Amino acid sequence: MTRDEVIERYKGGISIGDGIAGEEWLLDEENTTVNSLHLLGYDANMYPMPDLSRRPAKYQDHVKCEVLKQLNEWDGAVYLDGQLVKR
């Protein structure tokens, strides 16, 4: 898969939760490559969320798990707010 194909496939990002408690993990096109997805967190109002590394460990684990469930077919690395969560 080329970089352009990766961007096209994942340009919609990943949604976690519903309504006001929902989050969007949107593709960071600038840093995404053919074998690494970079996603940035936004809240339900599309405001940037605090970096994942600054939130409680239990919450970080929840977000990582939910994102990786939705990316189970992706074979490359996954970064959330610059933090490597899958190699």
PDB file of C-alpha atoms in Angstrom, residues 21-73:
ATOM      1  CA  ALA A  21     -18.250  11.907  25.777  1.00  0.00           C
ATOM      2  CA  GLY A  22     -17.058  10.863  22.324  1.00  0.00           C
ATOM      3  CA  GLU A  23     -13.566  11.273  20.950  1.00  0.00           C
ATOM      4  CA  GLU A  24     -12.185  11.415  17.452  1.00  0.00           C
ATOM      5  CA  TRP A  25      -8.711  10.177  16.621  1.00  0.00           C
ATOM      6  CA  LEU A  26      -7.955  11.832  13.303  1.00  0.00           C
ATOM      7  CA  LEU A  27      -5.180  11.031  10.874  1.00  0.00           C
ATOM      8  CA  ASP A  28      -2.065  13.190  11.094  1.00  0.00           C
ATOM      9  CA  GLU A  29      -1.275  13.147   7.385  1.00  0.00           C
ATOM     10  CA  GLU A  30       2.023  14.982   7.800  1.00  0.00           C
ATOM     11  CA  ASN A  31       3.567  12.201   9.897  1.00  0.00           C
ATOM     12  CA  THR A  32       1.773   9.122   8.525  1.00  0.00           C
ATOM     13  CA  THR A  33       3.872   6.817   6.343  1.00  0.00           C
ATOM     14  CA  VAL A  34       3.318   3.538   4.479  1.00  0.00           C
ATOM     15  CA  ASN A  35       3.953   1.588   7.682  1.00  0.00           C
ATOM     16  CA  SER A  36       2.950   3.934  10.522  1.00  0.00           C
ATOM     17  CA  LEU A  37      -0.351   5.614  11.333  1.00  0.00           C
ATOM     18  CA  HIS A  38      -0.250   8.804  13.364  1.00  0.00           C
ATOM     19  CA  LEU A  39      -3.515   9.875  14.982  1.00  0.00           C
ATOM     20  CA  LEU A  40      -4.336  13.011  16.982  1.00  0.00           C
ATOM     21  CA  GLY A  41      -7.099  13.190  19.600  1.00  0.00           C
ATOM     22  CA  TYR A  42     -10.055  15.585  19.417  1.00  0.00           C
ATOM     23  CA  ASP A  43     -13.125  15.871  21.623  1.00  0.00           C
ATOM     24  CA  ALA A  44     -16.745  15.745  20.433  1.00  0.00           C
ATOM     25  CA  ASN A  45     -16.573  19.458  19.548  1.00  0.00           C
ATOM     26  CA  MET A  46     -13.428  18.892  17.471  1.00  0.00           C
ATOM     27  CA  TYR A  47     -11.155  20.698  19.908  1.00  0.00           C
ATOM     28  CA  PRO A  48      -7.714  19.136  20.397  1.00  0.00           C
ATOM     29  CA  MET A  49      -7.623  16.957  23.483  1.00  0.00           C
ATOM     30  CA  PRO A  50      -4.744  17.005  25.985  1.00  0.00           C
ATOM     31  CA  ASP A  51      -1.934  14.676  24.980  1.00  0.00           C
ATOM     32  CA  LEU A  52      -2.777  11.081  25.759  1.00  0.00           C
ATOM     33  CA  SER A  53       0.396  10.719  27.841  1.00  0.00           C
ATOM     34  CA  ARG A  54      -0.906  13.361  30.292  1.00  0.00           C
ATOM     35  CA  ARG A  55      -4.124  11.505  31.082  1.00  0.00           C
ATOM     36  CA  PRO A  56      -4.589   8.752  33.711  1.00  0.00           C
ATOM     37  CA  ALA A  57      -2.979   5.388  32.894  1.00  0.00           C
ATOM     38  CA  LYS A  58      -6.309   3.522  33.061  1.00  0.00           C
ATOM     39  CA  TYR A  59      -7.813   5.949  30.551  1.00  0.00           C
ATOM     40  CA  GLN A  60      -4.767   5.619  28.277  1.00  0.00           C
ATOM     41  CA  ASP A  61      -5.180   1.833  28.290  1.00  0.00           C
ATOM     42  CA  HIS A  62      -8.878   2.177  27.414  1.00  0.00           C
ATOM     43  CA  VAL A  63      -8.170   4.484  24.463  1.00  0.00           C
ATOM     44  CA  LYS A  64      -5.339   2.300  23.160  1.00  0.00           C
ATOM     45  CA  CYS A  65      -7.517  -0.810  23.356  1.00  0.00           C
ATOM     46  CA  GLU A  66     -10.455   0.828  21.561  1.00  0.00           C
ATOM     47  CA  VAL A  67      -8.303   2.279  18.780  1.00  0.00           C
ATOM     48  CA  LEU A  68      -6.400  -0.959  18.214  1.00  0.00           C
ATOM     49  CA  LYS A  69      -9.676  -2.936  18.032  1.00  0.00           C
ATOM     50  CA  GLN A  70     -10.730  -0.761  15.123  1.00  0.00           C
ATOM     51  CA  LEU A  71      -7.319  -1.063  13.473  1.00  0.00           C
ATOM     52  CA  ASN A  72      -6.993  -4.837  13.800  1.00  0.00           C
ATOM     53  CA  GLU A  73      -6.295  -5.196  10.057  1.00  0.00           C
TER      54      GLU A  73
END
